[in-house]
Each structure stands twice: as C-alpha cells, then as structure tokens.
mmCIF file of C-alpha atoms in Angstrom:
data_model
loop_
_atom_site.group_PDB
_atom_site.id
_atom_site.type_symbol
_atom_site.label_atom_id
_atom_site.label_comp_id
_atom_site.label_asym_id
_atom_site.label_seq_id
_atom_site.Cartn_x
_atom_site.Cartn_y
_atom_site.Cartn_z
ATOM 1 C CA MET V 2 -26.660 4.962 78.513
ATOM 2 C CA ASP V 3 -24.360 1.926 78.528
ATOM 3 C CA LEU V 4 -25.157 0.178 81.802
ATOM 4 C CA HIS V 5 -21.933 -1.819 81.755
ATOM 5 C CA SER V 6 -18.766 -2.324 79.758
ATOM 6 C CA GLY V 7 -15.916 -4.793 79.603
ATOM 7 C CA LEU V 8 -16.611 -8.507 79.313
ATOM 8 C CA PRO V 9 -19.296 -9.739 81.749
ATOM 9 C CA PHE V 10 -18.834 -13.442 82.432
ATOM 10 C CA TRP V 11 -22.534 -14.295 82.126
ATOM 11 C CA ILE V 12 -22.936 -13.290 78.487
ATOM 12 C CA VAL V 13 -19.798 -15.233 77.549
ATOM 13 C CA LYS V 14 -20.956 -18.285 79.507
ATOM 14 C CA ASN V 15 -24.530 -18.547 78.219
ATOM 15 C CA GLU V 16 -26.339 -18.941 74.950
ATOM 16 C CA PHE V 17 -27.316 -15.465 73.754
ATOM 17 C CA PHE V 18 -31.069 -14.742 73.642
ATOM 18 C CA ASP V 19 -30.811 -13.165 70.205
ATOM 19 C CA LEU V 20 -34.383 -11.987 69.754
ATOM 20 C CA TYR V 21 -35.140 -9.084 67.427
ATOM 21 C CA HIS V 22 -38.821 -8.220 67.614
ATOM 22 C CA PRO V 23 -39.532 -4.467 67.622
ATOM 23 C CA LEU V 24 -43.091 -3.200 67.950
ATOM 24 C CA ARG V 25 -44.239 -2.048 64.497
ATOM 25 C CA LYS V 26 -47.900 -1.221 65.156
ATOM 26 C CA ASN V 27 -50.211 -0.079 67.932
ATOM 27 C CA TYR V 28 -50.801 -2.729 70.572
ATOM 28 C CA LYS V 29 -53.175 -3.435 73.458
ATOM 29 C CA ILE V 30 -52.564 -5.605 76.534
ATOM 30 C CA ASP V 31 -53.728 -5.731 80.153
ATOM 31 C CA VAL V 32 -50.273 -5.066 81.652
ATOM 32 C CA ALA V 33 -47.140 -3.766 79.930
ATOM 33 C CA ILE V 34 -43.783 -4.457 81.608
ATOM 34 C CA ILE V 35 -40.879 -2.204 80.653
ATOM 35 C CA GLY V 36 -37.526 -3.923 81.200
ATOM 36 C CA SER V 37 -36.382 -7.473 80.394
ATOM 37 C CA GLY V 38 -33.758 -8.063 83.086
ATOM 38 C CA ILE V 39 -34.175 -10.353 86.068
ATOM 39 C CA THR V 40 -36.651 -7.900 87.619
ATOM 40 C CA GLY V 41 -38.874 -7.804 84.545
ATOM 41 C CA ALA V 42 -38.617 -11.583 84.197
ATOM 42 C CA LEU V 43 -39.719 -12.178 87.801
ATOM 43 C CA VAL V 44 -42.597 -9.723 87.367
ATOM 44 C CA ALA V 45 -43.668 -11.455 84.142
ATOM 45 C CA HIS V 46 -43.519 -14.814 85.909
ATOM 46 C CA GLU V 47 -45.766 -13.712 88.765
ATOM 47 C CA LEU V 48 -48.293 -12.125 86.408
ATOM 48 C CA CYS V 49 -48.364 -15.039 83.968
ATOM 49 C CA GLU V 50 -48.801 -17.566 86.755
ATOM 50 C CA ALA V 51 -51.695 -15.473 88.127
ATOM 51 C CA GLY V 52 -53.418 -15.485 84.739
ATOM 52 C CA ILE V 53 -52.803 -11.791 84.067
ATOM 53 C CA GLU V 54 -52.183 -11.039 80.393
ATOM 54 C CA CYS V 55 -48.961 -9.097 80.007
ATOM 55 C CA ALA V 56 -46.314 -8.170 77.473
ATOM 56 C CA LEU V 57 -42.711 -7.156 77.949
ATOM 57 C CA ILE V 58 -40.947 -4.251 76.230
ATOM 58 C CA ASP V 59 -37.237 -3.411 76.163
ATOM 59 C CA LYS V 60 -35.140 -0.959 74.188
ATOM 60 C CA ARG V 61 -32.233 -3.427 74.139
ATOM 61 C CA THR V 62 -31.628 -7.059 73.330
ATOM 62 C CA ILE V 63 -33.171 -9.236 76.059
ATOM 63 C CA SER V 64 -31.537 -8.990 79.506
ATOM 64 C CA THR V 65 -28.411 -7.194 78.290
ATOM 65 C CA GLY V 66 -28.738 -4.309 80.741
ATOM 66 C CA SER V 67 -27.684 -4.475 84.383
ATOM 67 C CA SER V 68 -28.631 -8.158 84.795
ATOM 68 C CA ALA V 69 -25.827 -9.168 82.442
ATOM 69 C CA ALA V 70 -23.314 -7.553 84.811
ATOM 70 C CA SER V 71 -24.858 -8.669 88.126
ATOM 71 C CA THR V 72 -22.796 -10.891 90.390
ATOM 72 C CA ALA V 73 -26.147 -12.243 91.674
ATOM 73 C CA GLN V 74 -25.490 -12.823 95.350
ATOM 74 C CA LEU V 75 -28.720 -13.441 97.238
ATOM 75 C CA GLN V 76 -28.529 -12.482 100.902
ATOM 76 C CA TYR V 77 -30.944 -11.246 103.514
ATOM 77 C CA GLU V 78 -28.447 -8.509 104.397
ATOM 78 C CA ILE V 79 -28.999 -5.213 102.615
ATOM 79 C CA ASP V 80 -26.673 -2.268 101.987
ATOM 80 C CA THR V 81 -27.629 -0.564 105.254
ATOM 81 C CA PRO V 82 -26.864 -2.698 108.335
ATOM 82 C CA LEU V 83 -29.923 -3.410 110.456
ATOM 83 C CA SER V 84 -28.360 -1.711 113.487
ATOM 84 C CA LYS V 85 -28.134 1.493 111.427
ATOM 85 C CA LEU V 86 -31.371 1.100 109.462
ATOM 86 C CA ILE V 87 -33.470 1.215 112.655
ATOM 87 C CA ASN V 88 -32.179 4.764 113.140
ATOM 88 C CA ILE V 89 -33.268 5.818 109.647
ATOM 89 C CA VAL V 90 -36.717 4.232 109.341
ATOM 90 C CA PRO V 91 -39.132 2.926 112.001
ATOM 91 C CA GLU V 92 -37.834 -0.249 113.600
ATOM 92 C CA LYS V 93 -40.730 -2.362 112.331
ATOM 93 C CA ILE V 94 -40.010 -1.354 108.729
ATOM 94 C CA ALA V 95 -36.301 -2.093 109.113
ATOM 95 C CA ILE V 96 -36.928 -5.546 110.565
ATOM 96 C CA ASP V 97 -39.629 -6.331 108.009
ATOM 97 C CA ALA V 98 -37.230 -5.411 105.194
ATOM 98 C CA TYR V 99 -34.643 -7.907 106.424
ATOM 99 C CA PHE V 100 -37.172 -10.713 106.887
ATOM 100 C CA ASN V 101 -38.662 -10.052 103.440
ATOM 101 C CA CYS V 102 -35.205 -10.428 101.903
ATOM 102 C CA LEU V 103 -34.711 -13.669 103.796
ATOM 103 C CA GLU V 104 -38.031 -15.117 102.601
ATOM 104 C CA SER V 105 -37.509 -14.004 99.012
ATOM 105 C CA ILE V 106 -34.421 -16.196 98.605
ATOM 106 C CA THR V 107 -36.590 -19.273 99.120
ATOM 107 C CA ASP V 108 -39.280 -17.799 96.853
ATOM 108 C CA ILE V 109 -36.729 -17.436 94.046
ATOM 109 C CA GLU V 110 -35.468 -20.964 94.655
ATOM 110 C CA ASN V 111 -39.018 -22.319 94.445
ATOM 111 C CA ILE V 112 -39.676 -20.549 91.135
ATOM 112 C CA PHE V 113 -36.740 -22.274 89.470
ATOM 113 C CA LYS V 114 -37.696 -25.614 91.019
ATOM 114 C CA LYS V 115 -41.311 -25.296 89.867
ATOM 115 C CA THR V 116 -40.414 -24.266 86.317
ATOM 116 C CA ASN V 117 -37.480 -26.708 86.140
ATOM 117 C CA ILE V 118 -35.240 -23.872 84.968
ATOM 118 C CA ASP V 119 -31.509 -24.165 85.545
ATOM 119 C CA ALA V 120 -30.345 -20.723 86.697
ATOM 120 C CA ASP V 121 -27.276 -22.076 88.494
ATOM 121 C CA PHE V 122 -29.131 -21.372 91.742
ATOM 122 C CA THR V 123 -27.051 -22.737 94.616
ATOM 123 C CA ARG V 124 -27.420 -22.389 98.362
ATOM 124 C CA VAL V 125 -24.217 -21.120 99.976
ATOM 125 C CA PRO V 126 -23.293 -19.513 103.314
ATOM 126 C CA THR V 127 -22.508 -15.832 103.810
ATOM 127 C CA VAL V 128 -19.497 -14.558 105.733
ATOM 128 C CA LEU V 129 -19.289 -10.864 106.654
ATOM 129 C CA LEU V 130 -15.723 -9.982 107.631
ATOM 130 C CA ALA V 131 -14.738 -7.248 110.050
ATOM 131 C CA SER V 132 -12.125 -5.201 108.189
ATOM 132 C CA ASN V 133 -10.853 -3.349 111.286
ATOM 133 C CA LYS V 134 -11.764 -2.433 114.891
ATOM 134 C CA GLN V 135 -14.618 -0.273 113.645
ATOM 135 C CA GLY V 136 -15.854 -3.287 111.702
ATOM 136 C CA VAL V 137 -15.768 -5.407 114.870
ATOM 137 C CA LYS V 138 -17.964 -2.831 116.599
ATOM 138 C CA LEU V 139 -20.427 -3.018 113.700
ATOM 139 C CA LEU V 140 -20.469 -6.834 113.874
ATOM 140 C CA ASP V 141 -21.152 -6.698 117.614
ATOM 141 C CA GLU V 142 -24.105 -4.366 117.046
ATOM 142 C CA GLU V 143 -25.427 -6.441 114.143
ATOM 143 C CA TYR V 144 -25.092 -9.713 116.006
ATOM 144 C CA ALA V 145 -26.984 -8.303 118.984
ATOM 145 C CA ILE V 146 -29.952 -6.965 117.017
ATOM 146 C CA ARG V 147 -30.166 -9.871 114.577
ATOM 147 C CA THR V 148 -30.185 -12.316 117.487
ATOM 148 C CA GLU V 149 -32.810 -10.238 119.285
ATOM 149 C CA VAL V 150 -35.234 -10.190 116.332
ATOM 150 C CA GLY V 151 -34.628 -13.833 115.350
ATOM 151 C CA LEU V 152 -32.609 -13.511 112.155
ATOM 152 C CA PRO V 153 -30.228 -16.438 111.515
ATOM 153 C CA VAL V 154 -26.671 -15.413 112.467
ATOM 154 C CA LYS V 155 -23.537 -16.868 114.058
ATOM 155 C CA TYR V 156 -20.542 -14.972 115.434
ATOM 156 C CA LEU V 157 -17.076 -16.211 114.476
ATOM 157 C CA ASP V 158 -14.050 -15.056 116.427
ATOM 158 C CA ALA V 159 -10.594 -15.053 114.827
ATOM 159 C CA LYS V 160 -9.943 -18.736 115.585
ATOM 160 C CA GLN V 161 -13.378 -19.845 114.369
ATOM 161 C CA LEU V 162 -13.021 -17.730 111.240
ATOM 162 C CA LYS V 163 -9.717 -19.401 110.419
ATOM 163 C CA THR V 164 -11.229 -22.854 110.943
ATOM 164 C CA TYR V 165 -14.423 -22.174 109.009
ATOM 165 C CA GLN V 166 -13.203 -19.954 106.179
ATOM 166 C CA ASN V 167 -9.392 -20.237 106.253
ATOM 167 C CA ILE V 168 -9.063 -16.460 106.564
ATOM 168 C CA ASP V 169 -6.711 -14.742 108.991
ATOM 169 C CA GLY V 170 -9.074 -12.072 110.273
ATOM 170 C CA ILE V 171 -10.483 -10.485 113.388
ATOM 171 C CA ALA V 172 -14.096 -11.665 113.423
ATOM 172 C CA ALA V 173 -17.051 -12.354 111.153
ATOM 173 C CA LEU V 174 -20.781 -12.985 111.053
ATOM 174 C CA GLN V 175 -22.000 -16.107 109.284
ATOM 175 C CA ASN V 176 -25.305 -17.601 108.213
ATOM 176 C CA ASP V 177 -26.404 -20.527 106.040
ATOM 177 C CA THR V 178 -29.397 -18.894 104.340
ATOM 178 C CA SER V 179 -27.818 -17.247 101.291
ATOM 179 C CA ALA V 180 -27.609 -18.289 97.658
ATOM 180 C CA GLN V 181 -26.042 -17.366 94.351
ATOM 181 C CA MET V 182 -27.260 -17.651 90.784
ATOM 182 C CA ASP V 183 -26.747 -16.582 87.198
ATOM 183 C CA ALA V 184 -29.137 -13.639 86.816
ATOM 184 C CA TYR V 185 -28.806 -13.471 83.030
ATOM 185 C CA LYS V 186 -29.452 -17.197 82.577
ATOM 186 C CA GLY V 187 -32.349 -17.086 84.998
ATOM 187 C CA ALA V 188 -33.972 -14.107 83.294
ATOM 188 C CA ILE V 189 -33.756 -15.323 79.701
ATOM 189 C CA ASN V 190 -34.947 -18.816 80.561
ATOM 190 C CA LEU V 191 -37.884 -17.534 82.612
ATOM 191 C CA LEU V 192 -38.953 -15.392 79.670
ATOM 192 C CA LYS V 193 -38.562 -18.291 77.222
ATOM 193 C CA TYR V 194 -40.584 -20.480 79.578
ATOM 194 C CA HIS V 195 -43.505 -18.052 79.580
ATOM 195 C CA GLN V 196 -43.246 -17.432 75.853
ATOM 196 C CA GLU V 197 -43.988 -21.117 75.433
ATOM 197 C CA LYS V 198 -46.407 -21.697 78.320
ATOM 198 C CA HIS V 199 -48.383 -18.442 78.283
ATOM 199 C CA GLN V 200 -47.567 -16.979 74.849
ATOM 200 C CA LEU V 201 -45.850 -14.034 76.527
ATOM 201 C CA GLN V 202 -45.238 -11.323 73.939
ATOM 202 C CA ILE V 203 -41.786 -9.716 74.060
ATOM 203 C CA PHE V 204 -40.958 -6.600 72.068
ATOM 204 C CA THR V 205 -37.268 -5.803 71.823
ATOM 205 C CA HIS V 206 -35.500 -2.699 70.490
ATOM 206 C CA THR V 207 -38.595 -0.724 71.368
ATOM 207 C CA LYS V 208 -38.003 2.384 73.446
ATOM 208 C CA VAL V 209 -40.882 3.824 75.457
ATOM 209 C CA GLU V 210 -40.600 7.601 75.412
ATOM 210 C CA LYS V 211 -43.649 8.593 77.415
ATOM 211 C CA ILE V 212 -46.361 7.214 79.676
ATOM 212 C CA ASP V 213 -49.768 8.880 79.850
ATOM 213 C CA GLU V 214 -52.351 7.609 82.264
ATOM 214 C CA ASN V 215 -55.902 8.385 83.309
ATOM 215 C CA LYS V 216 -58.325 6.869 85.784
ATOM 216 C CA ASN V 217 -58.907 3.719 83.727
ATOM 217 C CA ASN V 218 -55.814 2.964 81.653
ATOM 218 C CA CYS V 219 -52.328 3.915 80.476
ATOM 219 C CA GLU V 220 -50.946 4.697 77.057
ATOM 220 C CA LEU V 221 -47.279 4.235 76.215
ATOM 221 C CA LEU V 222 -45.739 6.116 73.318
ATOM 222 C CA THR V 223 -42.699 4.556 71.626
ATOM 223 C CA GLU V 224 -39.910 6.453 69.909
ATOM 224 C CA HIS V 225 -41.308 5.434 66.496
ATOM 225 C CA GLY V 226 -44.792 6.744 67.263
ATOM 226 C CA HIS V 227 -46.604 3.517 68.096
ATOM 227 C CA THR V 228 -48.820 3.251 71.162
ATOM 228 C CA ILE V 229 -49.337 0.503 73.733
ATOM 229 C CA SER V 230 -52.660 0.686 75.563
ATOM 230 C CA CYS V 231 -52.880 -1.125 78.885
ATOM 231 C CA LYS V 232 -54.641 -1.143 82.230
ATOM 232 C CA TYR V 233 -51.336 -0.982 84.113
ATOM 233 C CA VAL V 234 -47.705 -0.399 83.203
ATOM 234 C CA ILE V 235 -44.856 -1.747 85.328
ATOM 235 C CA VAL V 236 -41.500 -0.002 85.114
ATOM 236 C CA ALA V 237 -38.689 -2.477 85.850
ATOM 237 C CA THR V 238 -35.735 -0.590 84.370
ATOM 238 C CA GLY V 239 -33.546 0.120 87.397
ATOM 239 C CA PHE V 240 -32.091 3.603 87.547
ATOM 240 C CA GLU V 241 -33.281 4.280 83.990
ATOM 241 C CA ALA V 242 -36.763 4.481 85.515
ATOM 242 C CA GLY V 243 -35.862 8.052 86.424
ATOM 243 C CA GLN V 244 -37.454 9.364 83.247
ATOM 244 C CA PHE V 245 -40.843 8.112 84.471
ATOM 245 C CA LEU V 246 -40.528 9.331 88.069
ATOM 246 C CA PRO V 247 -41.623 12.789 89.252
ATOM 247 C CA LYS V 248 -38.338 13.287 91.101
ATOM 248 C CA LYS V 249 -34.998 11.607 91.720
ATOM 249 C CA VAL V 250 -35.065 8.869 94.366
ATOM 250 C CA MET V 251 -31.711 7.147 93.863
ATOM 251 C CA ASN V 252 -27.977 7.757 93.705
ATOM 252 C CA LEU V 253 -25.804 6.298 90.951
ATOM 253 C CA LEU V 254 -22.692 4.265 91.651
ATOM 254 C CA SER V 255 -20.073 2.606 89.478
ATOM 255 C CA THR V 256 -19.012 -0.882 90.513
ATOM 256 C CA TYR V 257 -16.293 -3.219 89.241
ATOM 257 C CA ALA V 258 -15.822 -6.990 89.017
ATOM 258 C CA ILE V 259 -13.173 -9.460 87.927
ATOM 259 C CA CYS V 260 -13.539 -13.146 87.116
ATOM 260 C CA SER V 261 -10.684 -15.618 87.315
ATOM 261 C CA ALA V 262 -9.759 -18.453 85.043
ATOM 262 C CA PRO V 263 -11.047 -21.807 86.393
ATOM 263 C CA ILE V 264 -9.013 -23.242 89.245
ATOM 264 C CA ASP V 265 -8.719 -26.728 90.717
ATOM 265 C CA GLU V 266 -11.715 -27.481 92.906
ATOM 266 C CA LYS V 267 -9.458 -28.282 95.848
ATOM 267 C CA MET V 268 -8.173 -24.693 95.729
ATOM 268 C CA VAL V 269 -11.620 -23.080 96.018
ATOM 269 C CA TRP V 270 -12.071 -21.437 99.422
ATOM 270 C CA PRO V 271 -13.964 -23.443 102.071
ATOM 271 C CA ASN V 272 -17.748 -23.762 101.916
ATOM 272 C CA ARG V 273 -17.941 -21.675 98.692
ATOM 273 C CA SER V 274 -19.206 -18.894 100.922
ATOM 274 C CA LEU V 275 -20.277 -15.465 99.752
ATOM 275 C CA ILE V 276 -17.658 -13.258 101.363
ATOM 276 C CA TRP V 277 -17.847 -9.535 101.912
ATOM 277 C CA GLU V 278 -16.272 -6.920 104.144
ATOM 278 C CA THR V 279 -17.412 -4.139 106.450
ATOM 279 C CA ALA V 280 -14.950 -1.657 104.923
ATOM 280 C CA GLU V 281 -16.090 0.988 102.448
ATOM 281 C CA PRO V 282 -15.668 0.655 99.557
ATOM 282 C CA TYR V 283 -16.359 -2.965 100.377
ATOM 283 C CA LEU V 284 -15.071 -6.119 98.740
ATOM 284 C CA TYR V 285 -17.317 -9.065 97.866
ATOM 285 C CA MET V 286 -16.482 -12.505 96.508
ATOM 286 C CA ARG V 287 -18.268 -15.572 95.175
ATOM 287 C CA THR V 288 -17.527 -18.737 93.224
ATOM 288 C CA THR V 289 -19.083 -20.133 90.039
ATOM 289 C CA LYS V 290 -20.257 -23.582 89.055
ATOM 290 C CA ASP V 291 -17.126 -24.151 86.961
ATOM 291 C CA ASN V 292 -14.752 -23.128 89.780
ATOM 292 C CA ARG V 293 -14.078 -19.568 88.760
ATOM 293 C CA LEU V 294 -13.768 -16.866 91.392
ATOM 294 C CA ILE V 295 -15.553 -13.523 91.086
ATOM 295 C CA VAL V 296 -14.343 -10.550 93.090
ATOM 296 C CA GLY V 297 -16.109 -7.211 93.014
ATOM 297 C CA GLY V 298 -16.658 -3.879 94.670
ATOM 298 C CA GLU V 299 -14.514 -0.742 94.690
ATOM 299 C CA ASP V 300 -17.652 1.334 94.127
ATOM 300 C CA GLU V 301 -17.342 4.962 93.075
ATOM 301 C CA ASP V 302 -19.878 7.739 92.723
ATOM 302 C CA PHE V 303 -21.003 7.607 89.114
ATOM 303 C CA GLN V 304 -20.176 10.588 86.914
ATOM 304 C CA ASN V 305 -20.436 9.279 83.361
ATOM 305 C CA PRO V 306 -19.720 6.017 81.491
ATOM 306 C CA ASP V 307 -16.362 7.228 80.151
ATOM 307 C CA LYS V 308 -14.935 8.049 83.572
ATOM 308 C CA ARG V 309 -16.356 4.791 84.953
ATOM 309 C CA ASP V 310 -14.686 2.798 82.190
ATOM 310 C CA ASP V 311 -11.366 4.650 82.451
ATOM 311 C CA LEU V 312 -10.968 3.338 85.992
ATOM 312 C CA LEU V 313 -11.424 -0.319 85.065
ATOM 313 C CA ARG V 314 -7.749 -1.204 84.622
ATOM 314 C CA THR V 315 -6.830 0.397 87.959
ATOM 315 C CA LYS V 316 -9.722 -1.323 89.717
ATOM 316 C CA ILE V 317 -8.659 -4.722 88.352
ATOM 317 C CA LYS V 318 -5.288 -4.359 90.077
ATOM 318 C CA THR V 319 -6.902 -3.182 93.318
ATOM 319 C CA LEU V 320 -9.351 -6.081 93.420
ATOM 320 C CA GLU V 321 -6.591 -8.589 92.653
ATOM 321 C CA ARG V 322 -4.492 -7.149 95.476
ATOM 322 C CA LYS V 323 -7.363 -7.255 97.970
ATOM 323 C CA PHE V 324 -8.129 -10.864 97.059
ATOM 324 C CA SER V 325 -4.493 -11.853 97.490
ATOM 325 C CA ARG V 326 -4.492 -10.320 100.951
ATOM 326 C CA LEU V 327 -7.302 -12.665 102.019
ATOM 327 C CA TYR V 328 -6.172 -15.789 100.134
ATOM 328 C CA PRO V 329 -2.472 -15.527 99.252
ATOM 329 C CA GLU V 330 -2.303 -19.270 98.542
ATOM 330 C CA ILE V 331 -4.925 -19.093 95.742
ATOM 331 C CA GLU V 332 -3.594 -18.027 92.356
ATOM 332 C CA PHE V 333 -6.039 -15.543 90.798
ATOM 333 C CA ASN V 334 -5.579 -14.987 87.067
ATOM 334 C CA THR V 335 -8.101 -12.445 85.819
ATOM 335 C CA GLU V 336 -9.733 -13.696 82.624
ATOM 336 C CA MET V 337 -12.693 -11.297 82.415
ATOM 337 C CA ALA V 338 -13.415 -7.913 83.940
ATOM 338 C CA TRP V 339 -16.286 -5.486 83.720
ATOM 339 C CA CYS V 340 -17.786 -2.415 85.285
ATOM 340 C CA GLY V 341 -21.370 -1.313 85.598
ATOM 341 C CA THR V 342 -23.693 1.333 86.950
ATOM 342 C CA PHE V 343 -26.260 0.654 89.638
ATOM 343 C CA SER V 344 -28.454 2.630 91.997
ATOM 344 C CA SER V 345 -28.648 3.036 95.738
ATOM 345 C CA THR V 346 -31.092 4.861 97.979
ATOM 346 C CA ASN V 347 -30.557 6.940 101.099
ATOM 347 C CA ASP V 348 -31.953 4.242 103.373
ATOM 348 C CA GLY V 349 -30.746 1.226 101.372
ATOM 349 C CA LEU V 350 -34.302 0.052 100.639
ATOM 350 C CA PRO V 351 -35.880 -0.393 97.206
ATOM 351 C CA TYR V 352 -39.001 1.254 95.835
ATOM 352 C CA MET V 353 -42.048 -0.600 94.585
ATOM 353 C CA GLY V 354 -45.653 0.204 93.851
ATOM 354 C CA PRO V 355 -47.285 3.409 92.584
ATOM 355 C CA TRP V 356 -45.777 6.848 93.107
ATOM 356 C CA LYS V 357 -49.068 7.810 94.731
ATOM 357 C CA LYS V 358 -52.053 5.701 95.662
ATOM 358 C CA GLY V 359 -54.299 4.894 92.726
ATOM 359 C CA ASP V 360 -51.688 5.413 90.000
ATOM 360 C CA ARG V 361 -51.661 2.848 87.210
ATOM 361 C CA THR V 362 -47.938 3.274 86.622
ATOM 362 C CA LEU V 363 -46.252 0.843 89.002
ATOM 363 C CA PHE V 364 -42.553 0.544 89.777
ATOM 364 C CA ALA V 365 -40.365 -2.478 90.535
ATOM 365 C CA LEU V 366 -37.078 -0.850 91.482
ATOM 366 C CA GLY V 367 -34.777 -3.262 93.302
ATOM 367 C CA TYR V 368 -32.151 -0.658 94.085
ATOM 368 C CA GLY V 369 -29.031 -1.609 96.027
ATOM 369 C CA GLY V 370 -26.631 -4.496 96.269
ATOM 370 C CA ASN V 371 -29.410 -6.966 97.040
ATOM 371 C CA GLY V 372 -31.580 -6.018 94.091
ATOM 372 C CA ILE V 373 -32.647 -9.522 93.019
ATOM 373 C CA THR V 374 -34.285 -10.373 96.336
ATOM 374 C CA PHE V 375 -36.017 -6.981 96.292
ATOM 375 C CA SER V 376 -37.195 -7.692 92.744
ATOM 376 C CA MET V 377 -38.811 -10.915 93.904
ATOM 377 C CA VAL V 378 -40.731 -9.010 96.577
ATOM 378 C CA ALA V 379 -41.729 -6.325 94.058
ATOM 379 C CA ALA V 380 -43.058 -8.913 91.607
ATOM 380 C CA GLN V 381 -45.340 -10.338 94.295
ATOM 381 C CA VAL V 382 -46.476 -6.936 95.569
ATOM 382 C CA LEU V 383 -47.309 -5.581 92.112
ATOM 383 C CA LYS V 384 -49.246 -8.711 91.224
ATOM 384 C CA ASN V 385 -51.342 -8.182 94.354
ATOM 385 C CA ILE V 386 -51.964 -4.529 93.478
ATOM 386 C CA ILE V 387 -53.233 -5.525 90.036
ATOM 387 C CA LEU V 388 -55.457 -8.197 91.606
ATOM 388 C CA ASN V 389 -56.723 -5.561 94.060
ATOM 389 C CA GLN V 390 -55.364 -7.510 97.016
ATOM 390 C CA LYS V 391 -53.927 -5.680 100.018
ATOM 391 C CA ASP V 392 -50.198 -6.166 100.605
ATOM 392 C CA SER V 393 -48.656 -4.812 103.803
ATOM 393 C CA ARG V 394 -45.197 -4.815 102.216
ATOM 394 C CA LEU V 395 -46.098 -1.543 100.501
ATOM 395 C CA GLU V 396 -45.743 0.086 103.923
ATOM 396 C CA THR V 397 -42.125 -1.074 104.009
ATOM 397 C CA PHE V 398 -41.081 -0.531 100.413
ATOM 398 C CA GLY V 399 -43.490 2.068 99.031
ATOM 399 C CA PHE V 400 -42.540 5.576 97.958
ATOM 400 C CA ASP V 401 -44.308 7.078 100.965
ATOM 401 C CA ARG V 402 -42.671 4.918 103.636
ATOM 402 C CA PRO V 403 -41.932 6.893 106.807
ATOM 403 C CA THR V 404 -38.468 7.932 107.903
ATOM 404 C CA LYS V 405 -37.162 9.109 111.250
#
C-alpha cells in the first residue's frame, strides 16, 4: 500500500538516501529488523550501541514510508488525554505512559547529541488550545490531574494566551518540554552512522512474506525465496505489521498536511510553539528551520488510498481556512501538501514486545500521533528483552496490558 501521497516536505528538503541493495542470497544475523523508518532506525541504534549484531530489511527505498510524511512533533501528550486514559487503563499505567513519553524526548535529543547527527531537533513549547466550552472543561480536567501527578503544565487564560501566543482564544495548556525534528533526516542519518560505525547491513527492496519461529530462532522468508535466519526479529513497520500479528490491534486513519512557502522570521508566531486544538478532528501546527509553517490534521477513517487522496484538495482548503482563523495576519501560501495513513489504538497507547511471553518475534509499533516518542521507548524495551533484562515498561505498553 502507498503510505502517503502528494509532496512531503521532508523528501524535497533532504538529500535522498538512494540505496538499492536487495537480498540475493540466504543470510544469517542475530537480530533482523523489518522497517527502515524512524522506528527501525532508533531500534538499530539501540542494538548497535549495545553490541548486538543486527541487520535491517525494508521492501521500499530507505525511510520512504510513513516517516517521510511525519510532521515529527515530540510531546509528552498522547492521543488520549490523561484524564480520560485513567478511565480506560489502570491509573498507574496511564501515568507511566505519560512520563515515559516525557523522558523519551530527552532520550531522543541525547542520541542526536551523542552521534553528532543533525536531525533538525529543536526544543519548543507546546500549546493546547481549547476549541470551545467543552474544550475548556477538558483543559480543566487535564490541568488538575497533570498538576496532581507532577507533569509539567501551565494554564493560560484568554489574556495570557493572547500575550504568550498572540491567539484570540478561550484558554490553553502550555509546557516547555516538547520538541520537533525532521524524522526522515534523523532516520537516514542514524542508519548511515551505524553503517559506518558498526557495519550495519541494510537490505532494501526486500519484502518479508513470512516469519516462522521456534524455541531457539526465527526464519524469515522473502518474496524471492531467500531466507534470513536470526535469533530475534523485530517488526517496526507501523500498521503494515498487521500481516505478522495474530489479530488486528489498530485502527487506520488518513491524515493531511500542508506546508507554506518560507515567510519572514518576524511573521512566525511567537515562541515557535507546537500548537494543537481540543476539537475533533483536531488541528496541529509547527514551524520549520527555514521559517515554513506546517499545518495538519483533518483526520478521516481510512478506507483506501484512492479515497484518501481524492480528499486532499478539499483538505488543503480546510486547513488553510482553519489556520487563517487563528492567525489572520500571517499570509499562508501552500507550497506542498500531502496525505498519509497512520494507525491508532483504542486506548491511544502503542504496542511493543512479544505477542506472548517467550516469542522471538518482537514488535515496535509506535501507533498514534506521538509515535516517535513511543518508538524511542520501544527501542529501549526491545534491547532489554534481547539482553534478557527485565523492563517494567512492558506492563504499560505490552500486548497483554490490563484495561478497565
């Protein structure tokens, strides 16, 4: 399936990682990673740094799946507000999920600092806008519980919101812990780094059709009949992981984004905040290093790529109109637009680890709007599983996590 269409800004902006290296013979490695997006790259990084021999396999050109269309906003907030999540899963799990997202932002930052990789990682604030009276009620509930558990949060009334963000609104929540990055640039440069430092093998245009496993190892069968023997296999392919799962665990959504032409720096909104709304479908906004503005959202239930793509022109107009409502003084000229498919779960949390205890097929599925932070957590958790080290985060993000 085409995971996105249109013209994603990140592929236009960056040097293309034009690697063509299909697997042409049987192969053996300790750990095989399926998927070369930002999730697969973070997993490969953690394994390589731990001295675990691994190889990466992808049916596409490197990182040209969902990561190429990601708007890459890194926040501790997840799709399900904390005040609602505690009614879906045990309170401890809900709180742990939020704190894990918060910590993972710094973990990602430290990876790029340590490797000296420029992924356009930038610390920025987050502003969550109340779209209406119902949104104000949600903000009140979120502010109360986040304050109670010790998450960083500030409440902005209408006057404070105007002063801080120059938006005429009702109220907002704000924190200074978020970040933004270029997921495509980060992924390809992490993989290049480990190609050079750890001789990481990457096989492109190689589709894995089947995974067989026994007590001691796994065997992957490719579409051209070659096999990959390994001790563990890690599936980091987003919603396309469904072919390797015993049952469906996610819902598919179509999402849309537009990117402006560069504007004068003095016209960029204050603080370069990540901005999003409580309304559904929600609106989200970020800036880029070269003073472009990215606006996204307008999610729809996914039906098929054709119907998703047919809506793009209409969604462009809707997103432009919503942006103009918030910042009428900023001229937004759409220069690029794209749409993509992503996954969500019923509780808003990702899935990571084995389907059942003892399996050698492991999953790194950063489902939801905050997938990159989840992917960072998954990379650490799966490394610990392979090293036979206990990781309590499996209780929060595993397939068998409890629900209410």
